[in-house]
Amino acid sequence: MRVSHCVLNPPETPRLPSLETLHLTAVGDSEDAIHWLVSSCPRLADLTRESCSTMNSVSVLDKRLRRFALRCCHSVTSVSLDASELRFLDYRGAVPTRSLFTFRGSCKIVPSCTIDFCGPNLSGEDELGGFRMLLENFVEAKHLHLNSSRLGSITESVFFNCFPALSCLHKLELTGFLTGDTITRVLQQTPNLEVLSLALWHDSEYNPVAIPDAAAVLCLQQRLKEINLLYYQGTDAQRMLVQLLLGNALVLQALSVVFHEAWSGVQATLTDEIKQWVVSTSPKMIFK
């Protein structure tokens, strides 16, 4: 069931015995009313709360959700979930200034999560600590998608310096103004990473000086098997980043590059250049 931009005003004892998926967008009911609604769904496995400005907290401890999404609910300061069967978490919002999520239940590991920051560019010690605390909720995740497009390239490097160790992570997707220094720092904290996907945003103010040293990045040399690049334009910053990755990915098995549509005229030249940076033996390569 998907409900948006209304007030439901449910009875105190609603009954929805078969409902498994509930998506609420801009629903203006009180927290108690929504709690009654959620509690009336004994089979609920997938819950999304989106753009609910009147909500200050979320607590779902009487359900074993498999998927939970919290998007643009900017007044929410605490979320408590039974994570016993939770497999995917989706968060879109500002960087919290304190711990946001509390996981309870027999298993507190969330295997897959997407974090998408919105709002103004990030700065300040509060956001720095909140960034780390948020990621520390997922230190045992296998898959992480982090959208940092709101982070400026200079501030971004400061934030990623506090990137926590994610030793269980196998698949990482990053979107934003990504630099060689940033990626080097992230890869140092993800020693078992096997798949890296980058959606590259262009920052005209960033001018890299040299390719960072990746000699100490063991996952890049020993574990990383697949690299996916999206929106590649061949700028100096992107070229240095890709040269860093491909020149050190010794066990790479697959490479996919999707070029920015504005650069289709030089795609053949960029493709030839990228192929020259590959040091792995005969990986499967796709260029689009």
Tab-separated table of N, CA and C in Angstrom, residues 89-165:
chain	number	residue	atom	x	y	z
A	89	LEU	N	18.625	-1.177	4.359
A	89	LEU	CA	18.222	0.095	4.949
A	89	LEU	C	18.585	1.221	3.986
A	90	ASP	N	17.635	2.136	3.796
A	90	ASP	CA	17.802	3.261	2.871
A	90	ASP	C	17.584	4.553	3.666
A	91	TYR	N	18.626	5.403	3.721
A	91	TYR	CA	18.508	6.676	4.448
A	91	TYR	C	18.840	7.822	3.513
A	92	ARG	N	17.941	8.805	3.430
A	92	ARG	CA	18.214	10.048	2.718
A	92	ARG	C	17.876	11.201	3.646
A	93	GLY	N	18.877	12.057	3.882
A	93	GLY	CA	18.671	13.181	4.777
A	93	GLY	C	19.984	13.862	5.075
A	94	ALA	N	19.947	14.757	6.030
A	94	ALA	CA	21.154	15.462	6.435
A	94	ALA	C	22.049	14.545	7.258
A	95	VAL	N	23.322	14.907	7.352
A	95	VAL	CA	24.202	14.173	8.247
A	95	VAL	C	23.749	14.436	9.677
A	96	PRO	N	23.405	13.396	10.434
A	96	PRO	CA	22.929	13.623	11.803
A	96	PRO	C	24.056	14.147	12.691
A	97	THR	N	23.709	14.953	13.662
A	97	THR	CA	24.712	15.498	14.585
A	97	THR	C	24.941	14.586	15.785
A	98	ARG	N	24.140	13.534	15.900
A	98	ARG	CA	24.340	12.546	16.950
A	98	ARG	C	23.849	11.201	16.422
A	99	SER	N	23.981	10.170	17.247
A	99	SER	CA	23.588	8.832	16.815
A	99	SER	C	22.108	8.807	16.450
A	100	LEU	N	21.804	8.301	15.269
A	100	LEU	CA	20.425	8.311	14.769
A	100	LEU	C	19.753	6.951	14.922
A	101	PHE	N	20.443	5.876	14.561
A	101	PHE	CA	19.838	4.546	14.531
A	101	PHE	C	20.214	3.735	15.773
A	102	THR	N	19.226	2.994	16.283
A	102	THR	CA	19.445	2.000	17.330
A	102	THR	C	18.856	0.689	16.854
A	103	PHE	N	19.691	-0.335	16.760
A	103	PHE	CA	19.243	-1.640	16.289
A	103	PHE	C	19.142	-2.598	17.466
A	104	ARG	N	18.024	-3.325	17.514
A	104	ARG	CA	17.803	-4.311	18.570
A	104	ARG	C	17.476	-5.655	17.929
A	105	GLY	N	17.310	-6.672	18.763
A	105	GLY	CA	16.957	-7.995	18.254
A	105	GLY	C	18.116	-8.963	18.309
A	106	SER	N	17.863	-10.184	17.836
A	106	SER	CA	18.855	-11.252	17.914
A	106	SER	C	20.042	-11.016	17.002
A	107	CYS	N	19.848	-10.251	15.928
A	107	CYS	CA	20.930	-9.937	15.000
A	107	CYS	C	20.866	-8.448	14.681
A	108	LYS	N	21.964	-7.741	14.880
A	108	LYS	CA	21.999	-6.294	14.679
A	108	LYS	C	22.838	-5.908	13.464
A	109	ILE	N	23.029	-6.843	12.548
A	109	ILE	CA	23.826	-6.600	11.342
A	109	ILE	C	22.888	-6.308	10.176
A	110	VAL	N	23.110	-5.203	9.495
A	110	VAL	CA	22.343	-4.847	8.296
A	110	VAL	C	23.241	-5.098	7.087
A	111	PRO	N	22.943	-6.116	6.261
A	111	PRO	CA	23.867	-6.483	5.177
A	111	PRO	C	24.032	-5.437	4.087
A	112	SER	N	22.967	-4.654	3.808
A	112	SER	CA	23.033	-3.731	2.679
A	112	SER	C	22.370	-2.408	3.047
A	113	CYS	N	23.003	-1.290	2.673
A	113	CYS	CA	22.411	0.003	2.991
A	113	CYS	C	22.794	1.046	1.947
A	114	THR	N	21.893	2.024	1.789
A	114	THR	CA	22.115	3.177	0.927
A	114	THR	C	21.992	4.434	1.777
A	115	ILE	N	22.990	5.305	1.688
A	115	ILE	CA	22.998	6.568	2.421
A	115	ILE	C	23.153	7.692	1.413
A	116	ASP	N	22.176	8.593	1.393
A	116	ASP	CA	22.156	9.686	0.421
A	116	ASP	C	21.977	10.992	1.185
A	117	PHE	N	23.040	11.800	1.218
A	117	PHE	CA	22.977	13.050	1.955
A	117	PHE	C	22.322	14.134	1.110
A	118	CYS	N	21.411	14.880	1.708
A	118	CYS	CA	20.807	16.031	1.046
A	118	CYS	C	20.948	17.228	1.954
A	119	GLY	N	20.667	18.411	1.417
A	119	GLY	CA	20.847	19.627	2.183
A	119	GLY	C	22.059	20.388	1.714
A	120	PRO	N	22.485	21.391	2.467
A	120	PRO	CA	23.627	22.219	2.056
A	120	PRO	C	24.931	21.464	2.158
A	121	ASN	N	25.987	22.042	1.576
A	121	ASN	CA	27.312	21.450	1.701
A	121	ASN	C	27.684	21.297	3.165
A	122	LEU	N	28.432	20.241	3.446
A	122	LEU	CA	28.682	19.865	4.829
A	122	LEU	C	29.930	20.543	5.377
A	123	SER	N	29.870	20.952	6.625
A	123	SER	CA	31.019	21.545	7.280
A	123	SER	C	30.778	21.514	8.778
A	124	GLY	N	31.840	21.580	9.551
A	124	GLY	CA	31.689	21.666	10.993
A	124	GLY	C	31.960	20.346	11.697
A	125	GLU	N	32.337	20.457	12.974
A	125	GLU	CA	32.691	19.286	13.768
A	125	GLU	C	31.487	18.386	14.028
A	126	ASP	N	30.281	18.977	14.183
A	126	ASP	CA	29.100	18.161	14.449
A	126	ASP	C	28.836	17.199	13.298
A	127	GLU	N	28.884	17.718	12.064
A	127	GLU	CA	28.655	16.852	10.910
A	127	GLU	C	29.754	15.814	10.771
A	128	LEU	N	30.990	16.206	11.105
A	128	LEU	CA	32.110	15.272	11.016
A	128	LEU	C	31.893	14.075	11.926
A	129	GLY	N	31.494	14.341	13.183
A	129	GLY	CA	31.229	13.242	14.103
A	129	GLY	C	30.000	12.456	13.714
A	130	GLY	N	28.963	13.166	13.225
A	130	GLY	CA	27.746	12.474	12.812
A	130	GLY	C	27.970	11.574	11.619
A	131	PHE	N	28.814	11.989	10.690
A	131	PHE	CA	29.146	11.181	9.522
A	131	PHE	C	29.744	9.845	9.949
A	132	ARG	N	30.690	9.906	10.862
A	132	ARG	CA	31.326	8.679	11.320
A	132	ARG	C	30.353	7.807	12.111
A	133	MET	N	29.566	8.424	13.007
A	133	MET	CA	28.615	7.645	13.799
A	133	MET	C	27.589	6.943	12.921
A	134	LEU	N	27.158	7.622	11.857
A	134	LEU	CA	26.181	7.020	10.970
A	134	LEU	C	26.767	5.787	10.287
A	135	LEU	N	27.986	5.910	9.770
A	135	LEU	CA	28.594	4.774	9.088
A	135	LEU	C	28.938	3.640	10.052
A	136	GLU	N	29.210	3.961	11.305
A	136	GLU	CA	29.551	2.919	12.271
A	136	GLU	C	28.371	1.995	12.561
A	137	ASN	N	27.155	2.416	12.190
A	137	ASN	CA	26.008	1.515	12.315
A	137	ASN	C	26.099	0.345	11.343
A	138	PHE	N	26.955	0.478	10.329
A	138	PHE	CA	26.984	-0.518	9.250
A	138	PHE	C	28.380	-1.103	9.052
A	139	VAL	N	29.127	-1.229	10.141
A	139	VAL	CA	30.503	-1.713	10.039
A	139	VAL	C	30.570	-3.183	9.593
A	140	GLU	N	29.471	-3.907	9.708
A	140	GLU	CA	29.469	-5.307	9.276
A	140	GLU	C	28.647	-5.520	8.006
A	141	ALA	N	28.316	-4.421	7.316
A	141	ALA	CA	27.560	-4.529	6.061
A	141	ALA	C	28.414	-5.142	4.962
A	142	LYS	N	27.746	-5.815	4.030
A	142	LYS	CA	28.416	-6.382	2.852
A	142	LYS	C	28.365	-5.418	1.669
A	143	HIS	N	27.342	-4.565	1.637
A	143	HIS	CA	27.128	-3.657	0.506
A	143	HIS	C	26.756	-2.279	1.034
A	144	LEU	N	27.462	-1.247	0.541
A	144	LEU	CA	27.180	0.135	0.939
A	144	LEU	C	27.151	1.010	-0.299
A	145	HIS	N	26.085	1.817	-0.419
A	145	HIS	CA	25.999	2.839	-1.464
A	145	HIS	C	25.943	4.190	-0.765
A	146	LEU	N	26.968	4.994	-0.976
A	146	LEU	CA	27.077	6.303	-0.334
A	146	LEU	C	27.061	7.386	-1.395
A	147	ASN	N	26.049	8.249	-1.318
A	147	ASN	CA	25.933	9.374	-2.243
A	147	ASN	C	26.440	10.615	-1.533
A	148	SER	N	27.605	11.091	-1.958
A	148	SER	CA	28.210	12.257	-1.320
A	148	SER	C	28.255	13.436	-2.264
A	149	SER	N	27.292	13.534	-3.171
A	149	SER	CA	27.314	14.590	-4.173
A	149	SER	C	27.192	15.974	-3.565
A	150	ARG	N	26.725	16.077	-2.326
A	150	ARG	CA	26.601	17.369	-1.664
A	150	ARG	C	27.901	17.791	-0.984
A	151	LEU	N	28.871	16.895	-0.954
A	151	LEU	CA	30.133	17.221	-0.310
A	151	LEU	C	31.068	17.888	-1.306
A	152	GLY	N	31.609	19.063	-0.954
A	152	GLY	CA	32.603	19.705	-1.801
A	152	GLY	C	33.898	18.921	-1.767
A	153	SER	N	34.720	19.026	-2.796
A	153	SER	CA	35.913	18.197	-2.893
A	153	SER	C	36.892	18.450	-1.751
A	154	ILE	N	36.991	19.693	-1.277
A	154	ILE	CA	37.923	19.983	-0.194
A	154	ILE	C	37.378	19.430	1.123
A	155	THR	N	36.113	19.749	1.414
A	155	THR	CA	35.506	19.260	2.651
A	155	THR	C	35.396	17.742	2.638
A	156	GLU	N	35.140	17.196	1.451
A	156	GLU	CA	34.951	15.758	1.338
A	156	GLU	C	36.164	14.990	1.848
A	157	SER	N	37.357	15.462	1.509
A	157	SER	CA	38.555	14.759	1.939
A	157	SER	C	38.657	14.749	3.459
A	158	VAL	N	38.196	15.836	4.113
A	158	VAL	CA	38.200	15.877	5.570
A	158	VAL	C	37.233	14.846	6.130
A	159	PHE	N	36.052	14.749	5.535
A	159	PHE	CA	35.063	13.783	6.002
A	159	PHE	C	35.552	12.351	5.813
A	160	PHE	N	36.140	12.072	4.667
A	160	PHE	CA	36.565	10.700	4.422
A	160	PHE	C	37.812	10.326	5.214
A	161	ASN	N	38.496	11.300	5.793
A	161	ASN	CA	39.589	10.974	6.699
A	161	ASN	C	39.085	10.277	7.950
A	162	CYS	N	37.802	10.448	8.285
A	162	CYS	CA	37.234	9.771	9.451
A	162	CYS	C	36.371	8.578	9.030
A	163	PHE	N	36.549	8.123	7.816
A	163	PHE	CA	35.815	6.964	7.310
A	163	PHE	C	36.174	5.749	8.168
A	164	PRO	N	35.187	5.090	8.802
A	164	PRO	CA	35.501	3.977	9.708
A	164	PRO	C	35.936	2.733	8.946
A	165	ALA	N	36.564	1.825	9.655
A	165	ALA	CA	36.970	0.555	9.063
A	165	ALA	C	35.734	-0.288	8.776
